[in-house]
Amino acid sequence: MDKPATDPLAPIINALATAEQILISNTRGASASLVSRLHYTGGSVAQVAGAILGLEAPVIATGLVLFHRFHLLAGFLEHSIKDTVAGCLFIAVKLCETPKTAQSIAAAVEAACEDPLATGSKPISRRNAKYYNNEKLNTIYTTELQILTTLAFDTHVVVPYSLCLEYLSALKISDVSDREILANRAWGYLNDSMKVKISILHQPNAIAVTALWLAAREADIEILEGERWWMIFDVDTEDMGHIVLLLRECKAIAIGERERVENGLRCSLTVKDVTDRILEEANA
Amino acid sequence: MDAKKRSRWRDEDEDTELMEKKRQEKEKKKKLKQEKKAVAAAAIESKTGNKIATASQSPKISNDARPSDLRDSGLKISDEGILQFNAPLIKSCRSVENYERLNHIEEGTYGVVFKGRDLVTGEVYALKKLKADKNQQGFPITSLREIHTLQQITHPNVVGIKELVVGGSLDQIYIVMEYVDHDLRELMQSIREPFLQSEVKTIMRQLLSATQYMHSHWIIHRDLKTSNLLISSGAILKIADFGLARTYSDPVKPMTPLVVTLWYRAPELLLGAKEYSTEIDMWSIGCIFGELLTNKPLFDGKSEINQIKKIFDYLGYPDSKSWSGYNKLPHAKNINPPKDRPIPASLRSHFPFLTSAGVDLLSKLLQLDPTKRITASEALKHPYFTEDPKPKPPEEFSPFPTALESREHVESSPGAPAVAHGQGGNDAATGLLTDDEDEVEATRILLASPAADKTGLFREGAQGGAGFQLRFG
């Protein structure tokens, strides 16, 4: 059988978007900037819903990598963010062997949609999972299959969290409190990076290293002064630069979207919301 | 493998060189093209106000020293920030219409299998239709595990997965797999006579080599049996059906003991262990070894209890001395060794024609105490495989009967536990209950065994672990 030999690096390599795929994904009705915002919105909803479900960050991130991959290939005008987030989380809990029922995921996503950007403006009310009968759950089951077939059942997802901690310990930072600060801040950057398209543009090792680099810079902690230490982890300086930029863009989107919500505008969660948003942009 | 074959022929070596040059040229062109595309993409993104990295925007560190490993493996990065890794593509399923349906192979408990020909390459594959039952928590977790496992594994003795294709509607999903003519069980029934020692060695070595590979990749198969071992007409063995396979961790996490088809199920599983590991596959391999030698299943129990009885009658009843931790197993205290039991015959007496090295290997595979059981890599180094008769090269096997002839002889054999397959039972009702939550169900099934009250193996009225009471008439 004509099958390429397994890449020895496969365990740490993710499937990535091609330039052409990015180009196409930005021309499906929504502008490139809106597409990035919608990716962010999905990322935020998933993390809020994941927190309600008590999922660990790597599990939510697994769902989010699937979410970004799916929307690279499928438009926001055909599939509502609310549904695809639920579908991706539903697949992620199965992949990570952290079982949750479709009912509880549907309920958590529904609740998360009340405050999708986690502004804390509204208290999130928990939904009763029993409320979701089979008919209502059909959406989540259908979306799950749509996601799996759209992604050719390639569910191999590597998230950067454990890599990041491994790198941190490999760097042998002597000061314990420095180590702790770095771990916490890097973790935060990883969570941010998962909200936007970074995981379909860069490999997990580059994301992990950049999170550490940013954490060190922010906390004013020197990691191997004067050395390009990220090279040990096979990370190109150029990649890091791009990830830093994407994270900055993520922050700008976060502020912009939050302002919209504070001004009483709806967060774009459904196909109708996205249509309205496109019209709104066209009129502006 | 290709490279090795080619090197036998000098002029082909030169051809390869030429081809390599051409390939490199092509790559260069491709890279250029991709860079152009990336530039275009960047231009478009910048027009729409979407920022994209350029070299000048990166942190101010010169770029001369290059990281080695990833780059050597063919990693490519365009100058414009959209990155060309040696990464797999994100792509969608193709349609089943890319295959011409040839004939129906079988309709098993877990789906329909048919033979299909790739319309472009003309190659023949086995297409297995997946059951997607919407009422059982969506796409079955067992199928997800199976697909994920098969996609991760590339080994000559594991059945290859080509792709997944979809039919007209979303619930028509097919796994496209390597087509292999026979399964070992069906083949053994049609040849009617046991394999030669040299042939058994070849089969066992292939089985152990694939198992070693799986175990080193943190995968336990959990359903090794002769009917899950496919064998091509060229005598190449392929492990199939990863529907029960799981990744394991060290230290182990609790998993359901309700795995592996009864006849091949390790004693610790029969006794309800939830913390188990790769040793359970090694027990199954021991059972398969015995079956290959005699052409008969080694322990063909009719129920869980009957199965334990058969194993213990054959190998002796364990105690906490011979098997440390035995007393802690959930069902161990219910085992009541018969008082007038005969001393079990030696393994040697069951296999008079097996060399002492062969008997030694079998006894190490069939260790009741899982910690004493031989591992796949140890087994591969066992003298049994180096002593005479040597393993027979696969190409020297005499031709097998055609699949059609042999299929007529197939008798029914038991299947893997339905619960673990996500069909019926507690685990399946939600499809998502953790592996460790189905103890009650496991107990229920264990007790419902028809032979339970006849064997007298369990003490009367003994108290079980999960708050149930055994009542035997």
Coordinates of N, CA, C and O in Angstrom, one line a residue, chain A residues 31-179:
Chain A
S31 N -15.4 39.8 5.3 CA -14.1 40.3 5.1 C -13.1 39.6 5.9 O -13.4 39.0 6.9
A32 N -11.8 39.7 5.5 CA -10.7 39.1 6.2 C -10.7 39.5 7.7 O -10.6 38.7 8.6
S33 N -11.0 40.8 7.9 CA -11.0 41.2 9.3 C -12.1 40.7 10.1 O -12.0 40.3 11.3
L34 N -13.3 40.6 9.5 CA -14.5 40.0 10.1 C -14.2 38.5 10.4 O -14.6 38.0 11.5
V35 N -13.6 37.8 9.4 CA -13.3 36.4 9.6 C -12.5 36.2 10.9 O -12.8 35.3 11.7
S36 N -11.5 37.0 11.0 CA -10.6 36.9 12.2 C -11.4 37.2 13.5 O -11.2 36.5 14.5
R37 N -12.3 38.1 13.4 CA -13.1 38.4 14.6 C -14.1 37.3 15.0 O -14.3 37.0 16.1
L38 N -14.6 36.6 13.9 CA -15.5 35.5 14.1 C -14.7 34.3 14.7 O -15.2 33.6 15.6
H39 N -13.5 34.1 14.3 CA -12.7 33.1 14.8 C -12.5 33.4 16.3 O -12.6 32.5 17.2
Y40 N -12.2 34.6 16.6 CA -12.0 35.0 18.0 C -13.3 34.8 18.9 O -13.2 34.2 20.0
T41 N -14.4 35.2 18.3 CA -15.7 35.0 19.0 C -15.9 33.5 19.4 O -16.2 33.2 20.5
G42 N -15.7 32.6 18.4 CA -15.8 31.2 18.7 C -14.8 30.8 19.7 O -15.2 30.0 20.7
G43 N -13.6 31.3 19.7 CA -12.6 30.9 20.7 C -13.0 31.3 22.1 O -12.9 30.5 23.0
S44 N -13.6 32.5 22.2 CA -14.0 33.0 23.5 C -15.2 32.2 24.0 O -15.2 31.8 25.2
V45 N -16.2 31.9 23.2 CA -17.3 31.2 23.6 C -16.9 29.8 24.1 O -17.4 29.3 25.1
A46 N -16.0 29.2 23.3 CA -15.6 27.8 23.7 C -14.9 27.8 25.0 O -15.1 26.9 25.8
Q47 N -14.1 28.8 25.3 CA -13.4 28.8 26.6 C -14.3 29.1 27.8 O -14.2 28.5 28.8
V48 N -15.3 30.0 27.5 CA -16.3 30.2 28.6 C -17.1 28.9 28.8 O -17.3 28.4 30.0
A49 N -17.6 28.3 27.7 CA -18.4 27.0 27.8 C -17.5 25.9 28.5 O -18.0 25.2 29.3
G50 N -16.3 25.9 28.1 CA -15.4 24.9 28.6 C -15.2 25.0 30.1 O -15.2 24.1 30.9
A51 N -15.1 26.3 30.6 CA -15.0 26.6 32.0 C -16.2 26.1 32.7 O -16.2 25.5 33.8
I52 N -17.4 26.4 32.1 CA -18.7 26.0 32.8 C -18.7 24.4 32.9 O -19.1 23.9 33.9
L53 N -18.1 23.7 31.9 CA -18.1 22.3 31.9 C -17.0 21.7 32.8 O -16.9 20.5 33.1
G54 N -16.1 22.6 33.2 CA -15.0 22.2 34.1 C -13.9 21.5 33.3 O -13.2 20.6 33.8
L55 N -13.8 21.8 32.0 CA -12.8 21.1 31.2 C -11.4 21.8 31.4 O -11.3 23.0 31.6
E56 N -10.4 21.0 31.2 CA -9.0 21.5 31.3 C -8.7 22.3 30.0 O -9.2 21.9 29.0
A57 N -7.7 23.2 30.2 CA -7.4 24.1 29.0 C -7.0 23.3 27.8 O -7.4 23.6 26.7
P58 N -6.2 22.2 27.9 CA -5.8 21.5 26.7 C -7.0 20.8 26.0 O -7.0 20.7 24.8
V59 N -8.0 20.4 26.8 CA -9.2 19.8 26.1 C -9.9 20.9 25.3 O -10.3 20.7 24.2
I60 N -10.1 22.1 25.9 CA -10.8 23.1 25.2 C -10.0 23.5 24.0 O -10.5 23.7 22.9
A61 N -8.7 23.6 24.2 CA -7.8 23.9 23.0 C -7.9 22.9 21.9 O -7.9 23.3 20.7
T62 N -8.0 21.7 22.2 CA -8.2 20.6 21.2 C -9.5 20.9 20.4 O -9.5 20.9 19.2
G63 N -10.5 21.3 21.1 CA -11.8 21.6 20.4 C -11.6 22.9 19.6 O -12.1 23.0 18.4
L64 N -10.8 23.8 20.1 CA -10.6 25.1 19.3 C -9.7 24.9 18.1 O -10.0 25.5 17.0
V65 N -8.8 24.0 18.1 CA -8.0 23.7 16.9 C -8.9 23.2 15.9 O -8.9 23.6 14.7
L66 N -9.8 22.3 16.3 CA -10.8 21.7 15.3 C -11.7 22.8 14.8 O -12.0 22.8 13.6
F67 N -12.1 23.7 15.7 CA -13.0 24.8 15.3 C -12.3 25.7 14.2 O -12.9 26.0 13.2
H68 N -11.0 26.1 14.4 CA -10.4 26.9 13.5 C -10.1 26.2 12.2 O -10.3 26.8 11.1
R69 N -9.8 24.9 12.3 CA -9.6 24.1 11.0 C -10.9 24.1 10.2 O -10.9 24.2 9.0
F70 N -12.0 23.8 11.0 CA -13.3 23.7 10.3 C -13.7 24.9 9.6 O -14.1 24.9 8.4
H71 N -13.5 26.1 10.3 CA -13.9 27.3 9.6 C -12.9 27.8 8.6 O -13.2 28.8 7.9
L72 N -11.8 27.2 8.6 CA -10.9 27.5 7.5 C -11.5 27.0 6.2 O -11.4 27.6 5.1
L73 N -12.2 25.8 6.3 CA -12.8 25.2 5.1 C -14.3 25.4 5.0 O -14.8 25.2 3.9
A74 N -14.9 25.8 6.0 CA -16.4 26.0 5.9 C -16.7 27.5 6.4 O -16.2 27.9 7.4
G75 N -17.7 28.1 5.7 CA -18.0 29.5 6.0 C -18.8 29.7 7.2 O -19.5 28.9 7.7
F76 N -18.7 31.0 7.7 CA -19.5 31.4 8.9 C -20.9 31.7 8.5 O -21.8 31.9 9.3
L77 N -21.2 31.8 7.2 CA -22.5 32.1 6.7 C -23.3 30.8 6.5 O -24.5 30.8 6.3
E78 N -22.6 29.6 6.5 CA -23.3 28.3 6.4 C -23.5 27.7 7.8 O -24.4 26.9 8.0
H79 N -22.5 27.9 8.7 CA -22.5 27.2 9.9 C -22.5 28.2 11.1 O -21.5 29.0 11.1
S80 N -23.4 28.1 12.0 CA -23.4 29.1 13.1 C -22.3 28.8 14.1 O -22.0 27.6 14.4
I81 N -21.6 29.8 14.6 CA -20.5 29.6 15.5 C -21.0 28.8 16.8 O -20.3 27.9 17.2
K82 N -22.2 29.2 17.2 CA -22.7 28.5 18.4 C -22.8 27.0 18.2 O -22.4 26.2 19.1
D83 N -23.2 26.6 17.0 CA -23.3 25.1 16.8 C -21.9 24.5 16.6 O -21.7 23.4 17.1
T84 N -21.1 25.2 15.9 CA -19.8 24.5 15.6 C -18.9 24.5 16.9 O -18.2 23.5 17.0
V85 N -19.0 25.5 17.7 CA -18.3 25.4 19.0 C -18.8 24.2 19.8 O -17.9 23.4 20.3
A86 N -20.1 24.0 19.9 CA -20.6 22.9 20.6 C -20.1 21.6 20.0 O -19.7 20.6 20.7
G87 N -20.2 21.5 18.6 CA -19.7 20.3 17.9 C -18.3 20.0 18.2 O -17.9 18.8 18.4
C88 N -17.4 21.0 18.1 CA -16.0 20.8 18.3 C -15.7 20.4 19.8 O -14.8 19.5 20.0
L89 N -16.4 21.0 20.7 CA -16.1 20.6 22.1 C -16.6 19.1 22.3 O -15.9 18.4 23.0
F90 N -17.7 18.8 21.7 CA -18.2 17.4 21.8 C -17.2 16.4 21.3 O -17.0 15.3 21.8
I91 N -16.5 16.8 20.1 CA -15.5 15.9 19.6 C -14.3 15.9 20.5 O -13.7 14.8 20.8
A92 N -13.9 17.0 21.0 CA -12.7 17.1 21.9 C -12.8 16.3 23.1 O -11.8 15.6 23.5
V93 N -14.0 16.3 23.8 CA -14.1 15.5 25.0 C -13.9 14.0 24.7 O -13.4 13.3 25.6
K94 N -14.4 13.6 23.6 CA -14.2 12.2 23.2 C -12.7 11.9 22.9 O -12.2 10.9 23.4
L95 N -12.1 12.8 22.2 CA -10.7 12.6 21.8 C -9.8 12.6 23.1 O -8.8 11.8 23.2
C96 N -10.1 13.4 24.1 CA -9.3 13.6 25.3 C -9.7 12.6 26.4 O -9.2 12.7 27.5
E97 N -10.7 11.7 26.0 CA -11.2 10.8 27.0 C -11.6 11.5 28.3 O -11.4 11.0 29.4
T98 N -12.3 12.6 28.2 CA -12.9 13.3 29.3 C -14.4 13.4 29.1 O -14.8 14.5 28.7
P99 N -15.1 12.4 29.3 CA -16.5 12.3 28.8 C -17.4 13.3 29.3 O -17.4 13.7 30.5
K100 N -18.2 13.9 28.4 CA -19.3 14.8 28.8 C -20.4 14.4 27.8 O -20.1 14.1 26.6
T101 N -21.6 14.5 28.3 CA -22.7 14.2 27.4 C -23.0 15.4 26.4 O -22.7 16.5 26.7
A102 N -23.7 15.1 25.3 CA -24.1 16.1 24.4 C -25.0 17.1 25.0 O -24.9 18.3 24.8
Q103 N -25.8 16.6 25.9 CA -26.8 17.5 26.7 C -26.0 18.5 27.5 O -26.3 19.7 27.4
S104 N -25.0 18.1 28.2 CA -24.3 19.0 29.1 C -23.5 20.0 28.2 O -23.4 21.2 28.6
I105 N -23.0 19.6 27.1 CA -22.2 20.5 26.2 C -23.2 21.6 25.6 O -22.9 22.8 25.6
A106 N -24.3 21.1 25.1 CA -25.3 22.0 24.5 C -25.7 23.0 25.6 O -25.8 24.2 25.3
A107 N -25.9 22.6 26.8 CA -26.4 23.5 27.9 C -25.3 24.5 28.2 O -25.5 25.7 28.4
A108 N -24.0 24.0 28.2 CA -22.9 24.9 28.6 C -22.7 26.0 27.5 O -22.5 27.2 27.8
V109 N -22.8 25.6 26.2 CA -22.6 26.5 25.2 C -23.7 27.6 25.2 O -23.5 28.8 25.0
E110 N -24.9 27.1 25.4 CA -26.1 28.0 25.5 C -25.9 29.0 26.6 O -26.1 30.2 26.4
A111 N -25.4 28.6 27.7 CA -25.2 29.5 28.8 C -24.0 30.4 28.5 O -24.1 31.6 28.8
A112 N -23.0 29.9 27.9 CA -21.8 30.7 27.5 C -22.2 31.9 26.6 O -21.6 32.9 26.6
C113 N -23.2 31.6 25.7 CA -23.6 32.6 24.8 C -24.3 33.8 25.4 O -24.5 34.8 24.7
E114 N -24.6 33.7 26.7 CA -25.1 34.9 27.4 C -24.1 35.9 27.6 O -24.3 37.1 27.7
D115 N -22.8 35.5 27.8 CA -21.7 36.4 28.0 C -20.5 35.8 27.3 O -19.5 35.4 27.9
P116 N -20.6 35.8 25.9 CA -19.6 35.1 25.1 C -18.2 35.6 25.3 O -17.2 34.9 25.1
L117 N -18.0 36.9 25.6 CA -16.7 37.5 25.7 C -16.2 37.5 27.1 O -15.2 38.1 27.4
A118 N -16.9 36.9 28.0 CA -16.6 36.8 29.4 C -16.3 38.2 30.0 O -15.3 38.5 30.6
T119 N -17.2 39.1 29.7 CA -17.1 40.5 30.3 C -17.5 40.6 31.7 O -17.2 41.5 32.4
G120 N -18.2 39.6 32.2 CA -18.7 39.5 33.5 C -19.8 40.5 33.8 O -20.2 40.7 34.9
S121 N -20.4 41.0 32.7 CA -21.5 41.9 32.8 C -22.8 41.3 33.3 O -23.6 41.8 34.0
K122 N -23.0 40.0 32.8 CA -24.2 39.3 33.2 C -23.8 38.0 34.0 O -22.9 37.3 33.5
P123 N -24.5 37.7 35.0 CA -24.2 36.4 35.7 C -24.7 35.3 34.7 O -25.8 35.4 34.2
I124 N -23.9 34.3 34.6 CA -24.3 33.2 33.7 C -25.1 32.2 34.4 O -24.8 31.7 35.5
S125 N -26.3 32.0 33.9 CA -27.2 31.0 34.6 C -27.0 29.7 34.0 O -26.9 29.5 32.8
R126 N -26.9 28.7 34.9 CA -26.7 27.3 34.4 C -28.0 26.8 33.8 O -29.1 27.1 34.3
R127 N -27.8 26.0 32.8 CA -29.0 25.4 32.1 C -29.1 24.0 32.7 O -28.2 23.3 33.1
N128 N -30.4 23.5 32.7 CA -30.6 22.2 33.1 C -30.4 21.3 31.8 O -31.1 21.4 30.8
A129 N -29.4 20.4 32.0 CA -29.1 19.5 30.8 C -30.3 18.7 30.3 O -30.4 18.3 29.2
K130 N -31.2 18.4 31.3 CA -32.3 17.5 30.9 C -33.2 18.1 29.9 O -34.0 17.5 29.2
Y131 N -33.2 19.4 29.8 CA -34.0 20.2 28.9 C -33.8 19.8 27.5 O -34.6 20.0 26.6
Y132 N -32.6 19.3 27.2 CA -32.3 19.1 25.8 C -32.7 17.7 25.4 O -32.0 16.7 25.8
N133 N -33.8 17.6 24.7 CA -34.2 16.2 24.2 C -33.5 15.9 22.9 O -32.8 16.7 22.4
N134 N -33.8 14.7 22.4 CA -33.1 14.2 21.3 C -33.2 15.1 20.1 O -32.3 15.3 19.3
E135 N -34.4 15.7 19.9 CA -34.7 16.6 18.8 C -33.7 17.8 18.8 O -33.1 18.1 17.8
K136 N -33.6 18.3 20.0 CA -32.7 19.5 20.1 C -31.2 19.1 19.9 O -30.4 19.9 19.5
L137 N -30.9 17.9 20.3 CA -29.6 17.4 20.2 C -29.2 17.0 18.8 O -28.0 16.9 18.5
N138 N -30.2 16.9 18.0 CA -29.9 16.5 16.6 C -28.9 17.5 16.0 O -28.0 17.1 15.2
T139 N -29.0 18.8 16.3 CA -28.1 19.8 15.7 C -26.7 19.4 16.1 O -25.8 19.4 15.2
I140 N -26.4 19.1 17.4 CA -25.1 18.8 17.8 C -24.5 17.6 17.1 O -23.4 17.5 16.7
Y141 N -25.4 16.6 17.0 CA -24.9 15.3 16.3 C -24.6 15.6 14.8 O -23.6 15.1 14.3
T142 N -25.5 16.4 14.2 CA -25.3 16.6 12.7 C -24.0 17.5 12.6 O -23.2 17.2 11.7
T143 N -23.9 18.5 13.4 CA -22.7 19.3 13.3 C -21.4 18.5 13.5 O -20.4 18.7 12.9
E144 N -21.5 17.6 14.5 CA -20.3 16.7 14.8 C -19.9 16.0 13.5 O -18.7 16.0 13.1
L145 N -20.8 15.4 12.8 CA -20.5 14.7 11.6 C -20.0 15.6 10.5 O -19.1 15.3 9.7
Q146 N -20.6 16.8 10.4 CA -20.1 17.8 9.4 C -18.7 18.2 9.7 O -17.9 18.3 8.7
I147 N -18.4 18.4 10.9 CA -17.0 18.7 11.3 C -16.0 17.6 10.9 O -15.0 17.8 10.3
L148 N -16.4 16.4 11.3 CA -15.5 15.2 11.1 C -15.3 15.0 9.6 O -14.2 14.7 9.2
T149 N -16.4 15.1 8.8 CA -16.2 14.8 7.4 C -15.5 15.9 6.7 O -14.7 15.7 5.8
T150 N -15.7 17.2 7.2 CA -15.1 18.3 6.6 C -13.6 18.2 6.8 O -12.7 18.7 6.0
L151 N -13.2 17.7 8.0 CA -11.8 17.6 8.3 C -11.2 16.2 8.0 O -10.1 15.8 8.5
A152 N -11.9 15.4 7.2 CA -11.5 14.1 6.7 C -11.1 13.2 7.9 O -10.2 12.4 7.8
F153 N -11.8 13.4 9.0 CA -11.6 12.6 10.2 C -10.1 12.6 10.7 O -9.7 11.8 11.5
D154 N -9.4 13.7 10.4 CA -8.1 13.9 10.9 C -8.2 14.6 12.2 O -8.3 15.8 12.3
T155 N -8.3 13.8 13.3 CA -8.5 14.3 14.6 C -7.2 14.4 15.4 O -7.2 14.5 16.6
H156 N -6.0 14.3 14.7 CA -4.8 14.4 15.3 C -4.5 15.9 15.7 O -4.2 16.7 14.8
V157 N -4.6 16.2 16.9 CA -4.4 17.6 17.3 C -3.4 17.6 18.4 O -3.4 16.9 19.4
V158 N -2.4 18.5 18.2 CA -1.4 18.7 19.3 C -1.6 20.1 19.8 O -1.6 21.1 19.1
V159 N -1.7 20.2 21.1 CA -1.8 21.5 21.7 C -0.5 21.9 22.5 O 0.2 21.0 22.9
P160 N -0.2 23.2 22.6 CA 1.1 23.5 23.1 C 1.3 23.5 24.6 O 2.4 23.8 25.1
Y161 N 0.3 23.2 25.4 CA 0.4 23.4 26.8 C 1.5 22.5 27.5 O 2.4 23.1 28.2
S162 N 1.5 21.2 27.2 CA 2.5 20.4 27.9 C 3.9 20.7 27.4 O 4.9 20.7 28.1
L163 N 4.0 21.0 26.0 CA 5.3 21.3 25.4 C 5.8 22.6 26.1 O 7.0 22.6 26.5
C164 N 5.0 23.5 26.4 CA 5.4 24.8 27.0 C 6.0 24.5 28.4 O 7.1 25.0 28.7
L165 N 5.4 23.7 29.2 CA 5.9 23.4 30.5 C 7.2 22.5 30.4 O 8.1 22.7 31.2
E166 N 7.2 21.7 29.4 CA 8.5 20.9 29.2 C 9.6 21.8 28.9 O 10.7 21.6 29.4
Y167 N 9.4 22.7 28.0 CA 10.4 23.7 27.6 C 10.9 24.5 28.8 O 12.1 24.7 29.0
L168 N 9.9 24.9 29.6 CA 10.3 25.7 30.7 C 11.2 25.0 31.7 O 12.2 25.5 32.2
S169 N 10.9 23.7 31.9 CA 11.7 22.9 32.8 C 13.1 22.6 32.2 O 14.1 22.6 32.8
A170 N 13.1 22.5 30.8 CA 14.4 22.3 30.1 C 15.3 23.5 30.2 O 16.5 23.3 30.2
L171 N 14.7 24.7 30.4 CA 15.5 25.9 30.4 C 16.2 26.1 31.8 O 17.0 27.0 31.9
K172 N 15.8 25.2 32.7 CA 16.4 25.2 34.1 C 16.5 26.6 34.7 O 17.6 27.1 35.0
I173 N 15.4 27.3 34.8 CA 15.4 28.6 35.5 C 15.6 28.3 37.0 O 14.8 27.6 37.5
S174 N 16.6 28.9 37.6 CA 16.9 28.5 39.0 C 15.9 29.1 40.0 O 15.5 28.4 40.9
D175 N 15.4 30.3 39.7 CA 14.5 30.9 40.7 C 13.1 30.3 40.6 O 12.5 30.3 39.6
V176 N 12.7 29.8 41.8 CA 11.4 29.1 41.8 C 10.2 30.1 41.5 O 9.3 29.7 40.7
S177 N 10.3 31.3 42.1 CA 9.2 32.2 41.8 C 9.2 32.7 40.4 O 8.1 32.9 39.8
D178 N 10.4 32.8 39.8 CA 10.4 33.2 38.4 C 9.8 32.1 37.5 O 9.0 32.4 36.6
R179 N 10.1 30.9 37.9 CA 9.5 29.7 37.1 C 8.0 29.8 37.2 O 7.3 29.6 36.2

